[in-house]
Coordinates of C-alpha atoms in Angstrom, one line a residue:
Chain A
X20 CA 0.0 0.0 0.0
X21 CA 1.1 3.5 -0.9
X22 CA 1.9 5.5 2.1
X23 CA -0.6 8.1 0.6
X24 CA -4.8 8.4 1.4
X25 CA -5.4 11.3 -1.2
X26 CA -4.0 12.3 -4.7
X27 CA -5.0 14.2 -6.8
X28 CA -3.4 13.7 -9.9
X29 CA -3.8 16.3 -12.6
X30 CA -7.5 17.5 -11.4
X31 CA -9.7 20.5 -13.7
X32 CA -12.8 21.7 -12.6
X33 CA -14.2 24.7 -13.9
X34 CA -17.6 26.5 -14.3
X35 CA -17.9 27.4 -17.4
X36 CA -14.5 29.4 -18.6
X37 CA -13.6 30.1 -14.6
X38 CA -10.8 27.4 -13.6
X39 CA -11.6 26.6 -10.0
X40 CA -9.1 23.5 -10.1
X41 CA -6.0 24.1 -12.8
X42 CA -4.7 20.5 -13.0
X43 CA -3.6 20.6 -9.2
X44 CA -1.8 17.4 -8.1
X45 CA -1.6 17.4 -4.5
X46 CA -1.5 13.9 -1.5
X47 CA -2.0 13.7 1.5
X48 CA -0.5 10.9 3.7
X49 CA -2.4 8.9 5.9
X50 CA -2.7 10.9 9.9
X51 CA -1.5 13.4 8.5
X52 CA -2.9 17.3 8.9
X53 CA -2.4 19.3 6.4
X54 CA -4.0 22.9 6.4
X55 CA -5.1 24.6 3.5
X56 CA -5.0 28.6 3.2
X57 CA -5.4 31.1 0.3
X58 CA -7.3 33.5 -0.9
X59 CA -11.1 33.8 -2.0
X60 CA -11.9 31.5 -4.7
X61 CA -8.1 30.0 -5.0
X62 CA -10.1 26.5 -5.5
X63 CA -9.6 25.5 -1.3
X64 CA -12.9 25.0 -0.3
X65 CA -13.4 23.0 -3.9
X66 CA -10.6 20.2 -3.0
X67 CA -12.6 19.6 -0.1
X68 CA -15.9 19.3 -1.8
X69 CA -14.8 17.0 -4.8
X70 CA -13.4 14.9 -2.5
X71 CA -17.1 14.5 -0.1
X72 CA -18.5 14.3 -3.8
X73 CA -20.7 17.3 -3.8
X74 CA -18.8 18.7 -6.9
X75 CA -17.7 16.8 -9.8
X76 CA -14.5 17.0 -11.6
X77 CA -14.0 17.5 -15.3
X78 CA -9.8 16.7 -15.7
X79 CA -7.7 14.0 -14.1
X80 CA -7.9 11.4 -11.3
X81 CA -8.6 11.5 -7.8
X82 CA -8.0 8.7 -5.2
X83 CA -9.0 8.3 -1.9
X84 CA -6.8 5.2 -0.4
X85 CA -5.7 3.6 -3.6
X86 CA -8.9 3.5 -5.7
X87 CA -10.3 6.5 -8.0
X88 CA -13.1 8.2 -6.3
X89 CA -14.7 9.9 -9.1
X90 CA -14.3 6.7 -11.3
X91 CA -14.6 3.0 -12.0
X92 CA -11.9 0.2 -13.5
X93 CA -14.6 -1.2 -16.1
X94 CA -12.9 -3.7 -18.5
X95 CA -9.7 -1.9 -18.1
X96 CA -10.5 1.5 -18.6
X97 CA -11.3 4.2 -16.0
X98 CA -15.3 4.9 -16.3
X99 CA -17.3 7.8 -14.7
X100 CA -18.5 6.6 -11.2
X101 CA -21.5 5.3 -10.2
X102 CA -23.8 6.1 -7.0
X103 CA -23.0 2.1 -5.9
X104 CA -18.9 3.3 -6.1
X105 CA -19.5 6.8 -4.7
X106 CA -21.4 5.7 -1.6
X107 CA -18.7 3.1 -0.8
X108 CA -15.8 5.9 -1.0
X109 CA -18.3 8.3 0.9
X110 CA -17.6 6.4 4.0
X111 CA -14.1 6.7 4.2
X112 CA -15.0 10.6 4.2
X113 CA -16.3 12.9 7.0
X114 CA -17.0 16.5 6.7
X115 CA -17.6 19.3 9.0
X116 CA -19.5 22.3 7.0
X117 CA -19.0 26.0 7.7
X118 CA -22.5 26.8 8.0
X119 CA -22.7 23.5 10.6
X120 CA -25.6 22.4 8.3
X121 CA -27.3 20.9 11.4
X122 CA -30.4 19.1 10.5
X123 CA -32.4 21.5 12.2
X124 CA -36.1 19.1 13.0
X125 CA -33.9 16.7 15.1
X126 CA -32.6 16.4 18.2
X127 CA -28.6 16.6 18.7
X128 CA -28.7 13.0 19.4
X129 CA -30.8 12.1 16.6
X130 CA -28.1 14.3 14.0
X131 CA -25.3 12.2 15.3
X132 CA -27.0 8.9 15.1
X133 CA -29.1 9.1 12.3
X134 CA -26.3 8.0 9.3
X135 CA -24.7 5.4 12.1
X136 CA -28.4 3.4 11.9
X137 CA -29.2 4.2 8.3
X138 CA -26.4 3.8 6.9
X139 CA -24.0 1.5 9.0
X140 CA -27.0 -0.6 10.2
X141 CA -26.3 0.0 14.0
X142 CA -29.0 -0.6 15.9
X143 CA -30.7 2.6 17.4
X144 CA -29.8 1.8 21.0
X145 CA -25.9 1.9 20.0
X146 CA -26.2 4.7 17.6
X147 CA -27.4 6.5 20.4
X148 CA -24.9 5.7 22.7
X149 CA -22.4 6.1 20.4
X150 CA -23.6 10.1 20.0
X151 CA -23.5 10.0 23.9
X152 CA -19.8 8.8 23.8
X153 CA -19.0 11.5 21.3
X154 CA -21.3 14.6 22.8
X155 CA -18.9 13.9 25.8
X156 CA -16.3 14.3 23.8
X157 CA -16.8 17.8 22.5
X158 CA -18.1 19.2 25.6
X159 CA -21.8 18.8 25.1
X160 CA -23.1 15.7 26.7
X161 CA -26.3 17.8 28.5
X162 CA -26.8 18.5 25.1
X163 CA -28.3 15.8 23.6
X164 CA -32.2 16.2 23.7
X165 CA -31.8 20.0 22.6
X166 CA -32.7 21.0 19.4
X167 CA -30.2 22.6 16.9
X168 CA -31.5 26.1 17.1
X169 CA -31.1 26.1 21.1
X170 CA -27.4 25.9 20.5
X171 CA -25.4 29.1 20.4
X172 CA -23.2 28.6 17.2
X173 CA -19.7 27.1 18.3
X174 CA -21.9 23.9 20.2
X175 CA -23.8 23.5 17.0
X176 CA -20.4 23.3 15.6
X177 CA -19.1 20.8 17.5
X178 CA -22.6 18.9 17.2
X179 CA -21.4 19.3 13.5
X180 CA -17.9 17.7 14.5
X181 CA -19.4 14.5 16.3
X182 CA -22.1 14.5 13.8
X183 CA -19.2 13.4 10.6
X184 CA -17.1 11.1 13.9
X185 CA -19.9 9.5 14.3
X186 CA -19.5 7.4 11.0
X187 CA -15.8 7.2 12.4
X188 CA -14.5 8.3 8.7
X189 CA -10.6 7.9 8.1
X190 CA -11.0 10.9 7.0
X191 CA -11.9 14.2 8.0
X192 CA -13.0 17.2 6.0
X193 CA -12.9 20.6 7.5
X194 CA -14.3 23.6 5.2
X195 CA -13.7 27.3 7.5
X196 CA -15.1 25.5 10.8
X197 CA -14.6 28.6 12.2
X198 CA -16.0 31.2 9.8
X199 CA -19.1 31.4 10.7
X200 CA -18.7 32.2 14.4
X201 CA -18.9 34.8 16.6
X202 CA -15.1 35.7 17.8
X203 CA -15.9 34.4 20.7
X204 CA -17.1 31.2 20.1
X205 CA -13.8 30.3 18.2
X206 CA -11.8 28.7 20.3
X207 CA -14.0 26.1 21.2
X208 CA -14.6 24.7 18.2
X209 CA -10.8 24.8 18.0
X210 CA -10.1 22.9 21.0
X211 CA -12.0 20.2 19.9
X212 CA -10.0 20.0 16.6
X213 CA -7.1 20.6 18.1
X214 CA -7.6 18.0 20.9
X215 CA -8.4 15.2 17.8
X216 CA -5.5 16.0 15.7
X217 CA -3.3 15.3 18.3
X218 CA -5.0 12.3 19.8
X219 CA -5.9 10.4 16.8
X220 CA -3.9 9.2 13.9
X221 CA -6.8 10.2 12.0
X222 CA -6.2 12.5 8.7
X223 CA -7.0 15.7 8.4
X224 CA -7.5 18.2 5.8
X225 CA -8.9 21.8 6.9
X226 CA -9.8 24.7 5.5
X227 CA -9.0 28.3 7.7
X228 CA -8.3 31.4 7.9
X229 CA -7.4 30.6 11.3
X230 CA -3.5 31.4 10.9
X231 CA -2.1 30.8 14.3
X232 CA -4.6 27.7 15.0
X233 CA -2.8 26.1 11.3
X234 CA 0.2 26.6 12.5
X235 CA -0.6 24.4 15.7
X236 CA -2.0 21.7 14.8
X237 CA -0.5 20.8 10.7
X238 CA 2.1 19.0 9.7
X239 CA 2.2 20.5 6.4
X240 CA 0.4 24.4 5.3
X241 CA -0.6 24.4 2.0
X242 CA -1.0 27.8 -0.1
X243 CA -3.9 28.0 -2.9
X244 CA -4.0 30.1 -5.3
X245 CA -5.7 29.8 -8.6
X246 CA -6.8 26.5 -8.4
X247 CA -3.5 25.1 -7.6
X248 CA -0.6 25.0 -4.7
X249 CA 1.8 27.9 -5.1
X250 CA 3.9 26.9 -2.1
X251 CA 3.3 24.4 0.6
X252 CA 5.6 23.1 3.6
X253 CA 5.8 23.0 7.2
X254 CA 3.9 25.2 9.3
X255 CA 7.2 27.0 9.6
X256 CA 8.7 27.0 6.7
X257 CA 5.8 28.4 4.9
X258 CA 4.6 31.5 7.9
X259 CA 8.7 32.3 9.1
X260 CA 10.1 32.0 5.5
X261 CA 7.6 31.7 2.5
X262 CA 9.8 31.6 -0.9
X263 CA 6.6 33.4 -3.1
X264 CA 6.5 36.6 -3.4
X265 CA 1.9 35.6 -3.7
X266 CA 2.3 33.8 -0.3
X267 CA 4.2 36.2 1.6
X268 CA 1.6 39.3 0.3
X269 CA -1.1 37.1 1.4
X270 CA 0.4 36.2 4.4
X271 CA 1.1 40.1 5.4
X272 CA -2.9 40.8 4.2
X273 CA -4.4 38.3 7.1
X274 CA -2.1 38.5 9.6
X275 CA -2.3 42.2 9.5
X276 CA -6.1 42.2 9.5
Chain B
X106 CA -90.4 13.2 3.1
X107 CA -86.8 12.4 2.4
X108 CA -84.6 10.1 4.3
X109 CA -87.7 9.2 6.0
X110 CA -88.0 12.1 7.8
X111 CA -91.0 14.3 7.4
X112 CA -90.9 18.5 7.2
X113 CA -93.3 20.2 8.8
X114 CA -94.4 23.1 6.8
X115 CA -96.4 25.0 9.6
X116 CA -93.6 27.8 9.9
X117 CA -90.5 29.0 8.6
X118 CA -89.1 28.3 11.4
X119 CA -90.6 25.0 11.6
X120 CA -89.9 24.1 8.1
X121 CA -86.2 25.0 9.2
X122 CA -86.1 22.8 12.5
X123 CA -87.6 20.2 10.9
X124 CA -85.4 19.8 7.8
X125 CA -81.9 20.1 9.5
X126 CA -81.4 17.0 10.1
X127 CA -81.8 16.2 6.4
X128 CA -79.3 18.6 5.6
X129 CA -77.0 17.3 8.4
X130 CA -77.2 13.8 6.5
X131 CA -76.3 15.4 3.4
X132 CA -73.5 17.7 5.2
X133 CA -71.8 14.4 6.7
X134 CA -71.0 13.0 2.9
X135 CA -70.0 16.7 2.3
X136 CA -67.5 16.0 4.7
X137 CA -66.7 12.6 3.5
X138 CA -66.2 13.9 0.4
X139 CA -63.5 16.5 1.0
X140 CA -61.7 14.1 3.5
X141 CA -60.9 11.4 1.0
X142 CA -60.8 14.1 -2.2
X143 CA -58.0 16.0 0.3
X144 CA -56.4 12.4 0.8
X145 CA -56.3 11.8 -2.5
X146 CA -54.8 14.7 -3.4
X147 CA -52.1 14.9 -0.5
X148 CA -51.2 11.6 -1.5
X149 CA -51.1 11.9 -5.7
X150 CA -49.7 15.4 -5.4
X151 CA -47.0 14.2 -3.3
X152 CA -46.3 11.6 -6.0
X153 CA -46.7 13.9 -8.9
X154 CA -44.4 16.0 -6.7
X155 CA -41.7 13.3 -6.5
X156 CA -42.1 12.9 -10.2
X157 CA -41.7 16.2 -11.6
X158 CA -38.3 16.3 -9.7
X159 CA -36.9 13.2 -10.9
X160 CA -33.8 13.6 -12.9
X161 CA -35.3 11.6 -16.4
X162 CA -37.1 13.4 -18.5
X163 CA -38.9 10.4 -19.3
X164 CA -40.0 10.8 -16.1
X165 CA -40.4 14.3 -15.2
X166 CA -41.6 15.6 -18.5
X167 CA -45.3 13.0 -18.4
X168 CA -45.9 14.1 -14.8
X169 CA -45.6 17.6 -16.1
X170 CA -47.9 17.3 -19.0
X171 CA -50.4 15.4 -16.8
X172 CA -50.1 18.5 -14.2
X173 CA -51.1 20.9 -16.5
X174 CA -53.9 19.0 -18.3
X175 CA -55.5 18.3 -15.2
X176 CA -54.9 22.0 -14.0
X177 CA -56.6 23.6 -17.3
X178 CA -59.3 21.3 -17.8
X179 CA -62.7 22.0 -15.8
X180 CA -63.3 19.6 -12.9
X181 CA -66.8 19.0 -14.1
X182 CA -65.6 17.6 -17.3
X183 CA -62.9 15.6 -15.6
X184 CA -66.0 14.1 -13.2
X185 CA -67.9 13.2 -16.5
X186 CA -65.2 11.8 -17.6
X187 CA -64.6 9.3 -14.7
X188 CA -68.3 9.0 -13.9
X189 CA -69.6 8.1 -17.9
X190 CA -66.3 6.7 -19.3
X191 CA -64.2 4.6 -17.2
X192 CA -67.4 2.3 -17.0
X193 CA -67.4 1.5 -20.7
X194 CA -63.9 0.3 -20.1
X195 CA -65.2 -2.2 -17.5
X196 CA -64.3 0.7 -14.2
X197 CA -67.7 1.1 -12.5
X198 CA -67.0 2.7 -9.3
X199 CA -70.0 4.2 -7.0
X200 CA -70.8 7.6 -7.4
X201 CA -70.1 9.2 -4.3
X202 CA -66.5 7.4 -4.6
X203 CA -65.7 8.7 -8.6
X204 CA -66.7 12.0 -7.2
X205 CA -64.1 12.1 -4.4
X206 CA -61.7 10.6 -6.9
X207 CA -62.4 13.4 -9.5
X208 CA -61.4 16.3 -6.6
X209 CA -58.6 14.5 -5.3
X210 CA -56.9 14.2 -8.4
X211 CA -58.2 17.7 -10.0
X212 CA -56.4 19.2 -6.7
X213 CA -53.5 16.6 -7.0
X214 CA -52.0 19.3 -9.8
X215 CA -51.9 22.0 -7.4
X216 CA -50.7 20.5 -4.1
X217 CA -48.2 18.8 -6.0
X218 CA -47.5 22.8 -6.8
X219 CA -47.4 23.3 -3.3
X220 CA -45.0 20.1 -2.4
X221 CA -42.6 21.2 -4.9
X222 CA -42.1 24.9 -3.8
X223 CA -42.0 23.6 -0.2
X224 CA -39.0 20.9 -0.6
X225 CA -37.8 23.9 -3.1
X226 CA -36.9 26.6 -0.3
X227 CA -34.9 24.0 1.6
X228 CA -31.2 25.1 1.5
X229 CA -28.8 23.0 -0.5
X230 CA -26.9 22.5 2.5
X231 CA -29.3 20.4 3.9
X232 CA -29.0 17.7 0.9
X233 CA -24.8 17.9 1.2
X234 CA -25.4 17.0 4.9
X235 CA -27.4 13.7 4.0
X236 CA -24.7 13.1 1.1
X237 CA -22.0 13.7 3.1
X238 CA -23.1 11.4 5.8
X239 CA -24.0 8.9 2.7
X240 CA -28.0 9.0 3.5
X241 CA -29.6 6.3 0.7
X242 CA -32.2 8.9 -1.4
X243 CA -35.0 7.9 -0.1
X244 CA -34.2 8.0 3.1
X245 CA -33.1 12.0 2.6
X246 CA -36.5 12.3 1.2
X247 CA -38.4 11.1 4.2
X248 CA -36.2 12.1 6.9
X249 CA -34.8 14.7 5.8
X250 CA -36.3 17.1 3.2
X251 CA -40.1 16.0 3.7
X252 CA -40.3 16.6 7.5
X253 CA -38.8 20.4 7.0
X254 CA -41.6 20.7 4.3
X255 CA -44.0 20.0 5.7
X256 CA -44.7 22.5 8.1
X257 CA -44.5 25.6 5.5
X258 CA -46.6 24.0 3.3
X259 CA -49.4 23.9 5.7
X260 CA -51.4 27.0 5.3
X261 CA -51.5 26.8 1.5
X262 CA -52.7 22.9 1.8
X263 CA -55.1 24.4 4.4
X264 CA -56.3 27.0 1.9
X265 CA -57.2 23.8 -0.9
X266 CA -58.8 21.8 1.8
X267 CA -61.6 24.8 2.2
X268 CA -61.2 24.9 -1.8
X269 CA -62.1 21.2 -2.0
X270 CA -64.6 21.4 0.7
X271 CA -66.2 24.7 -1.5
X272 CA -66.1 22.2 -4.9
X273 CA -68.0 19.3 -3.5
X274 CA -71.8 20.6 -4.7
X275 CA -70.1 19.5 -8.1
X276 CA -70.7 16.0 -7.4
X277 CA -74.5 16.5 -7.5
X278 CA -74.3 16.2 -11.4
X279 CA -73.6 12.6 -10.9
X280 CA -76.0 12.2 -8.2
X281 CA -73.9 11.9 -4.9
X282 CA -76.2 13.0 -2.2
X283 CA -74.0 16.0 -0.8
X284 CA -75.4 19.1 1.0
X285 CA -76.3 21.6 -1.7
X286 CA -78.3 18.5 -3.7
X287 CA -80.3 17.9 -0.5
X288 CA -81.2 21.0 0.1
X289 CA -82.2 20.9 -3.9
X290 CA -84.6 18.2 -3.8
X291 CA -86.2 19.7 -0.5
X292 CA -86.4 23.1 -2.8
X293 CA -88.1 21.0 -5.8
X294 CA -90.7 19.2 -3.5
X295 CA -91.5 22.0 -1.0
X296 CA -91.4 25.3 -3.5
X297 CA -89.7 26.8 -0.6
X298 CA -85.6 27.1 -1.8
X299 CA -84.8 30.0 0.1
X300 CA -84.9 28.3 3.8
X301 CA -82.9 25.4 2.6
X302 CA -80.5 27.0 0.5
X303 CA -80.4 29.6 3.1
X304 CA -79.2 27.0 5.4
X305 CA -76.8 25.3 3.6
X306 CA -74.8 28.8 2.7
X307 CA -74.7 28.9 7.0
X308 CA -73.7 25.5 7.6
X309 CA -71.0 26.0 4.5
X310 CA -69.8 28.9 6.4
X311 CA -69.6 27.3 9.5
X312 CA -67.6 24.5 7.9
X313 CA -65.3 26.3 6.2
X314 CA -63.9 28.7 9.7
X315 CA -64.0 25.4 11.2
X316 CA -61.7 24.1 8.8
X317 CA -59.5 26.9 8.7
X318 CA -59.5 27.7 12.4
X319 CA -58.3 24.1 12.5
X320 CA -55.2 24.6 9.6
X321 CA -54.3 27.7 11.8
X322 CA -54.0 25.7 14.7
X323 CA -51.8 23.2 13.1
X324 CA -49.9 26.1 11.4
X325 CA -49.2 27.6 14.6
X326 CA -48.3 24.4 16.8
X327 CA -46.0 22.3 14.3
X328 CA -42.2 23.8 15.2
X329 CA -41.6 25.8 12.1
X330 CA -37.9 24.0 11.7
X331 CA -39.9 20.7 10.6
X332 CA -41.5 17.8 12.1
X333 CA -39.1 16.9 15.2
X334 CA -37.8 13.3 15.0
X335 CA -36.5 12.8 18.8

């Protein structure tokens, strides 16, 4: 087995004549935590979103362990994906949604344990204690029998967090967590990732604009920009000493703000 | 005399008194009437709803046809239909039952109207969350996307029940022994129309706020964030 989870190898995606994805090649080993930055519209939230398949690709291959994820071996030949091959590499997958995308008619419990029954076959009785186990984990076990919209905005968050561990995914998926929040509810939401990167050997690919939080918890920063990576390394190479002339002025433009 | 109950002509008022009970007979099937015709048409809509949507044309395109035919043809001509036609192909179904079938699909066009804008004005982010958690279709339908629906589409289902309830004096023509026919025959044998059409405007009336007081009641109680699954 390759030592890598994710590759993207040569990937396009455009709407219409706007490139979002310019043939970006770009792994990610397994545990590892790589961090994502750039600017608007550099194609960041995109990788994320091809790879839960809730947007297509129209150039080159993506894997997910060592299989496509956007297409089938048929006879030889790489074929577009069906829903039987996309479910399957669905699972591996977990994602945590900026706007929390709550499902806002059912209990906390019942958003954490509804894909572990319906989909994993778990009866209800584990499912349920399974989004116990997990609601202690983020902070929110009185939680459970509240409804979404009693939450402030950093515990539906982490609702959100427990909600993708619950189908314990080998992979998680984390598009601006944070950007949504109220300052103040940041750092929660934080902690929590924070506390699983550095407790799981789970992998991690997330989405910020959280600067100082990326440089905590990655092993690798990546920089976006125009659908593809203009500079990537570790945290420290790429905030003490970033080679582009692009990264550094983006760099200056955040932290400064 | 009809259903075996006399009228006693001695007074207006005792005319009145002494033909509400026939009237109350003919206001029960009124009822019966709108109940399975709103049934139908809950049900069927929510089918034709389902159809519309689907991603084939082969699929969407007939339910879309067959939504507008039934929408812009009159609901008398579609009652003929059922009522004279269907039994030359062997379909004899009793009056009062073609009738209720005749509303409920007429109606089926425009709930399925309704359903559709309803499951519309849920936000996309609710169907990444089921596809991201890998929710089978179905599933996201009726867990997901229905429950949420549900509750805003309530006052404008409400609004066709009192339509459907306001359409039943159609199923007279095929003899279906509702209200407004009652209160017909009483007319023809007594020569006195205005006491029991008279009555039958008031009993309409009080149907019709009873019904709506009822949709506003459910309007007001369901939690607007959808049906809560505990």
């Amino acid at each position: 087995m390759s030592d890598h989870i994710i590759k993207f190898d040569k990937v396009g995606k455009s709407y219409g004549s706007l490139k979002v994805l310019d043939g970006l090649d770009f792994e990610v080993k397994r545990g590892e935590k790589v961090t994502i930055i750039g600017p608007s519209g550099s194609g960041k939230s995109t990788v994320l979103r091809v790879l839960m398949t809730l947007e297509t690709i129209n150039a080159g291959v993506v894997y997910v362990g060592n299989e496509p994820l956007w297409h089938e071996q048929r006879n030889g030949a790489l074929v577009p994906a069906g829903e039987g091959h996309l479910r399957k590499m669905r699972q591996q997958l977990g994602m945590v949604f900026q706007q929390f995308n709550l499902f806002p008619h059912m209990t906390v419990r019942r958003n954490i344990a509804e894909a572990p029954v319906k989909v994993l076959g778990l009866s209800r009785k584990d499912a349920n204690l399974r989004a116990e186990e997990l609601l202690e984990m983020v902070g929110l076990a009185d939680q459970a029998d509240k409804y979404p919209h009693q939450l402030s905005g950093g515990q539906q968050q982490r609702v959100g967090i427990a909600r993708a561990l619950a189908m314990r995914p080998k992979v998680m998926l984390f598009d601006e967590p944070t950007s949504a929040l109220d300052p103040e509810l940041v750092g929660e939401v934080l902690n929590v990732i924070a506390r699983l990167a550095s407790e799981h050997d789970l992998t991690m690919l997330l989405v910020t604009h959280e600067m100082r939080f990326a440089r905590e918890v990655s092993d690798r920063v990546c920089f976006f920009d125009k659908g593809r990576i203009k500079e990537q390394g570790t945290p420290e190479e790429l905030f003490t000493d970033p080679k582009e002339q692009r990264t550094r002025d983006f760099l200056k433009a955040v932290l400064d703000a | 005399m009809l259903f075996g109950i006399e009228w006693d002509t001695s007074s207006e008022l005792a005319f009145a008194w002494s033909i509400l009970p026939m009237l109350l007979i003919g206001l029960w099937v009124t009822v019966q009437a709108t109940v399975l015709g709103f049934f139908v048409a809950l049900v069927l809509g929510l089918v034709l709803a389902v159809l519309k949507a689907a991603p084939s044309r082969f699929v969407s395109w007939p339910a879309r046809a067959l939504t507008e035919f039934i929408r812009d043809t009159p609901l008398l001509i579609q009652l003929f239909f059922l009522y004279y036609v269907l039994p030359e192909y062997g379909i004899v179904l009793p009056a009062f039952l073609t009738g209720a079938l005749a509303l409920g699909l007429q109606y089926s066009a425009y709930t399925s109207e309704v359903y559709r804008a309803g499951l519309e004005a849920i936000g996309r982010d609710q169907r990444e969350a089921a596809r991201a958690l890998n929710f089978p279709a179905a599933h996201t339908f009726t867990h997901v996307l229905l429950p949420q629906a549900i509750p805003r589409i309530i006052p404008a289902m409400g609004n066709y029940l009192v339509s459907i309830m306001k359409d039943v004096p159609v199923l007279s023509v095929v003899t279906v022994l509702e209200m407004l026919n009652v209160a017909k025959i009483i007319g023809d044998r007594t020569f006195d129309y205005m006491v029991p059409l008279s009555m039958v405007g008031g009993l309409y009336l009080i149907m019709t706020l009873v019904a709506s007081a009822g949709v506003r009641f459910l309007d007001m109680r369901l939690p607007k964030q959808g049906l809560p699954l505990k």
